[in-house]
């Protein structure tokens, strides 16, 4: 949980730093929301059941349809563009493997209501900021970029219809896993493409640059997607993260709803599954009933692969248990006074672990404080208590420091502002040392 909290704090911090607002939603959704006909894997991986009212529900496999539903539900009252983030738990009945689990948390950032490529660049900037914040560089990670708009134009020029486009993309997305032969076979068998078109489509996936891909379009084909992609790379340079981006025509993404730029985070060593992925989905809200097209784009970033990456790099953060104070009563008779002490310290914002059963030996109390990572020990003993004080001992000072310099008697009334008192004490000791 400490590692999880650390990671999610970083997710949320980036969301906030980029001016996004956090949202959440129920984990249970109507199955209907995920009924798409393009043959996406995700629709076959759901944990679904019929509830006691006979409604077919499912544990969400992803957040995007939920977000679309929420935005539509509030369409009248929301000011676009929306910039929203969330860290939802998602379920997919997948074959579990390194970086893929049946239950995962997925950081999502989405922008609703912005047509232009600036939105995609903003999302990519957020991903890069996150990586930098956790110590990962562009040498470890790259972001593969492609555009379904460009793919769409190319495919159209090869005779693939608008209706065929989404399911064809879902098949093309398997290219990495099943290779060129199988992809062509599946395009022929399941999408009814002729052998020549299937081969040409697979050739598209191997294009090395935006221009190569555009060249396949030929004359008279919509080039707006190409211009957009070029602008995206320019803006990424302007933003200062151009070195993270790589054009890759084989990234089409396995979800049917993407319509424009698509992207995926990958490890440069090629050992891990996709780290994150997203893109533009301008028609998803219309699919759910929006009267006009609502431009949208976003990404999902799981909590599993990134942890594997940190492990491989040897930079998983060391996050020991820590607490400011252990409060220990001298004996059972002093337990009430120890409780009063703990209450005052907590009121002042300190983290306090109250020892519940006074130990027989002082060394056992210190062992306990050590185990829970306490910075200070507060002894609540009759002698100080009678003069309205408790004894605080700094546990991080070394053996070489004499005991009387490690401890301070603090008045009960000062416990609520103990942090100030201790800072002042540390300062006085430092000044004393300078004088010597
Ligand atoms: P996705 O590519 O299916 O996209 O998932 C996004 C990310 O979620 C993956 O790159 C991975 O980090 C993580 N992920 C997915 N499945 C698992 C799993 N079984 N175990 C661990 N991590 C997993 C989507 O879900 C889109 N809804 C993203 C999006 C948001 N597009 C626009 N907005």
XYZ file of C-alpha atoms in Angstrom, residues 169-350:
182
model
C -8.127 -1.572 -36.860
C -8.929 -4.059 -34.097
C -7.407 -6.825 -36.252
C -4.418 -4.688 -37.271
C -3.711 -4.036 -33.600
C -2.821 -7.722 -33.195
C 0.077 -7.348 -35.655
C 2.699 -7.144 -32.894
C 1.431 -10.330 -31.261
C 0.536 -12.531 -34.224
C 2.848 -11.235 -36.982
C 2.230 -10.223 -40.612
C 1.043 -13.588 -42.009
C -1.614 -14.170 -39.355
C -2.768 -10.536 -39.501
C -3.298 -10.804 -43.254
C -5.111 -14.097 -42.821
C -7.427 -12.631 -40.200
C -8.106 -9.560 -42.326
C -9.151 -11.882 -45.160
C -11.120 -14.374 -43.066
C -12.922 -12.123 -40.614
C -13.129 -8.821 -42.492
C -13.626 -10.207 -45.983
C -10.729 -8.251 -47.525
C -9.108 -9.581 -50.660
C -5.537 -10.867 -50.433
C -4.024 -7.865 -52.174
C -5.697 -5.297 -49.874
C -4.833 -7.324 -46.768
C -1.187 -7.349 -47.791
C -1.176 -3.603 -48.532
C -2.711 -2.901 -45.121
C -0.023 -4.896 -43.385
C 2.600 -3.019 -45.435
C 1.163 0.232 -44.025
C 1.978 -0.980 -40.530
C 5.638 -1.229 -41.470
C 5.974 2.392 -42.688
C 8.865 4.123 -40.985
C 7.724 7.745 -41.243
C 4.613 9.853 -41.519
C 5.667 10.750 -45.071
C 6.039 7.098 -46.092
C 2.578 6.421 -44.800
C 1.169 9.523 -46.464
C 2.764 8.478 -49.754
C 0.564 5.380 -49.701
C -2.513 7.617 -49.827
C -1.783 8.834 -53.310
C -3.356 11.945 -54.804
C -6.626 13.505 -53.796
C -6.762 11.909 -50.349
C -7.415 13.872 -47.151
C -4.017 14.901 -45.773
C -5.255 16.717 -42.690
C -4.206 13.795 -40.482
C -0.658 13.987 -41.813
C -0.455 17.732 -41.160
C -1.780 17.191 -37.663
C 0.823 14.561 -36.887
C 3.610 16.794 -38.125
C 2.299 19.636 -35.975
C 2.152 17.307 -32.981
C 5.852 16.500 -33.336
C 6.686 20.233 -33.689
C 4.715 21.120 -30.579
C 6.311 18.308 -28.592
C 9.695 19.824 -29.482
C 8.463 23.241 -28.398
C 7.247 21.740 -25.129
C 10.657 20.133 -24.666
C 9.800 16.438 -24.862
C 10.308 15.689 -28.566
C 12.945 13.084 -27.691
C 10.278 10.886 -26.056
C 8.224 10.508 -29.248
C 8.571 7.969 -32.030
C 6.324 7.636 -35.048
C 5.118 4.034 -35.325
C 2.579 3.044 -37.965
C 1.927 -0.295 -36.265
C 0.248 1.328 -33.253
C -3.451 1.325 -34.087
C -4.795 0.436 -30.603
C -7.201 -2.359 -29.862
C -10.211 -0.246 -28.923
C -12.693 0.521 -31.671
C -13.599 4.062 -30.650
C -10.376 5.884 -31.561
C -10.674 8.276 -34.489
C -7.467 10.333 -34.587
C -4.046 10.363 -32.992
C -3.275 7.205 -31.021
C -0.290 6.580 -28.769
C 1.320 4.010 -26.521
C 4.132 4.100 -23.969
C 6.772 1.392 -24.418
C 10.034 0.413 -22.733
C 13.034 0.857 -25.008
C 14.436 -2.553 -24.038
C 11.287 -4.135 -25.428
C 10.747 -6.408 -22.438
C 7.458 -5.170 -21.088
C 3.849 -4.840 -22.219
C 2.480 -1.398 -23.164
C 2.889 0.981 -20.246
C 0.063 3.303 -21.161
C -2.108 4.084 -24.131
C -4.672 6.486 -25.448
C -5.857 8.635 -28.261
C -8.652 10.694 -29.745
C -12.215 9.390 -29.727
C -14.355 12.085 -31.302
C -17.356 9.873 -32.026
C -17.792 7.971 -28.754
C -20.173 10.491 -27.206
C -22.374 10.511 -30.318
C -22.504 6.718 -30.077
C -24.066 7.188 -26.650
C -26.557 9.742 -27.910
C -24.865 13.161 -28.059
C -26.716 15.133 -30.738
C -23.544 16.547 -32.120
C -19.996 15.277 -32.188
C -18.089 16.031 -28.998
C -14.320 15.950 -29.564
C -12.452 14.003 -26.900
C -9.097 12.420 -26.208
C -7.318 10.836 -23.302
C -5.171 8.026 -22.023
C -5.140 5.157 -19.555
C -2.023 4.314 -17.563
C -1.987 1.121 -15.506
C -0.282 0.636 -12.161
C 1.467 -2.660 -13.022
C 3.962 -2.260 -15.864
C 5.421 0.934 -14.454
C 6.215 -0.872 -11.196
C 7.996 -3.630 -13.173
C 9.978 -0.926 -14.921
C 11.042 0.658 -11.617
C 12.109 -2.772 -10.343
C 14.131 -3.521 -13.484
C 15.846 -0.162 -13.238
C 16.493 -0.669 -9.535
C 14.761 2.569 -8.575
C 11.714 1.306 -6.718
C 11.429 3.848 -3.907
C 12.374 2.731 -0.420
C 9.352 3.609 1.645
C 9.833 2.460 5.247
C 7.068 2.756 7.771
C 7.380 6.070 9.560
C 5.676 7.821 12.418
C 6.595 11.038 14.257
C 6.154 9.821 17.831
C 5.781 6.701 19.868
C 4.112 7.583 23.144
C 4.861 5.117 25.932
C 3.487 5.068 29.455
C 5.916 4.271 32.268
C 3.413 1.715 33.594
C -0.269 0.814 33.260
C -1.130 3.426 35.884
C 0.213 6.165 33.548
C -1.718 4.914 30.469
C -4.439 7.574 30.818
C -1.769 10.293 30.908
C -0.115 8.744 27.832
C -3.467 8.894 26.044
C -3.870 12.545 26.965
C -0.360 13.181 25.613
C -1.121 11.355 22.353
C -4.331 13.335 21.909
C -2.514 16.676 22.341
C 0.228 15.712 19.885
C -2.281 14.505 17.275
C -4.269 17.707 17.704
C -1.100 19.522 16.693
C -0.883 17.420 13.518
C 1.768 14.924 14.624
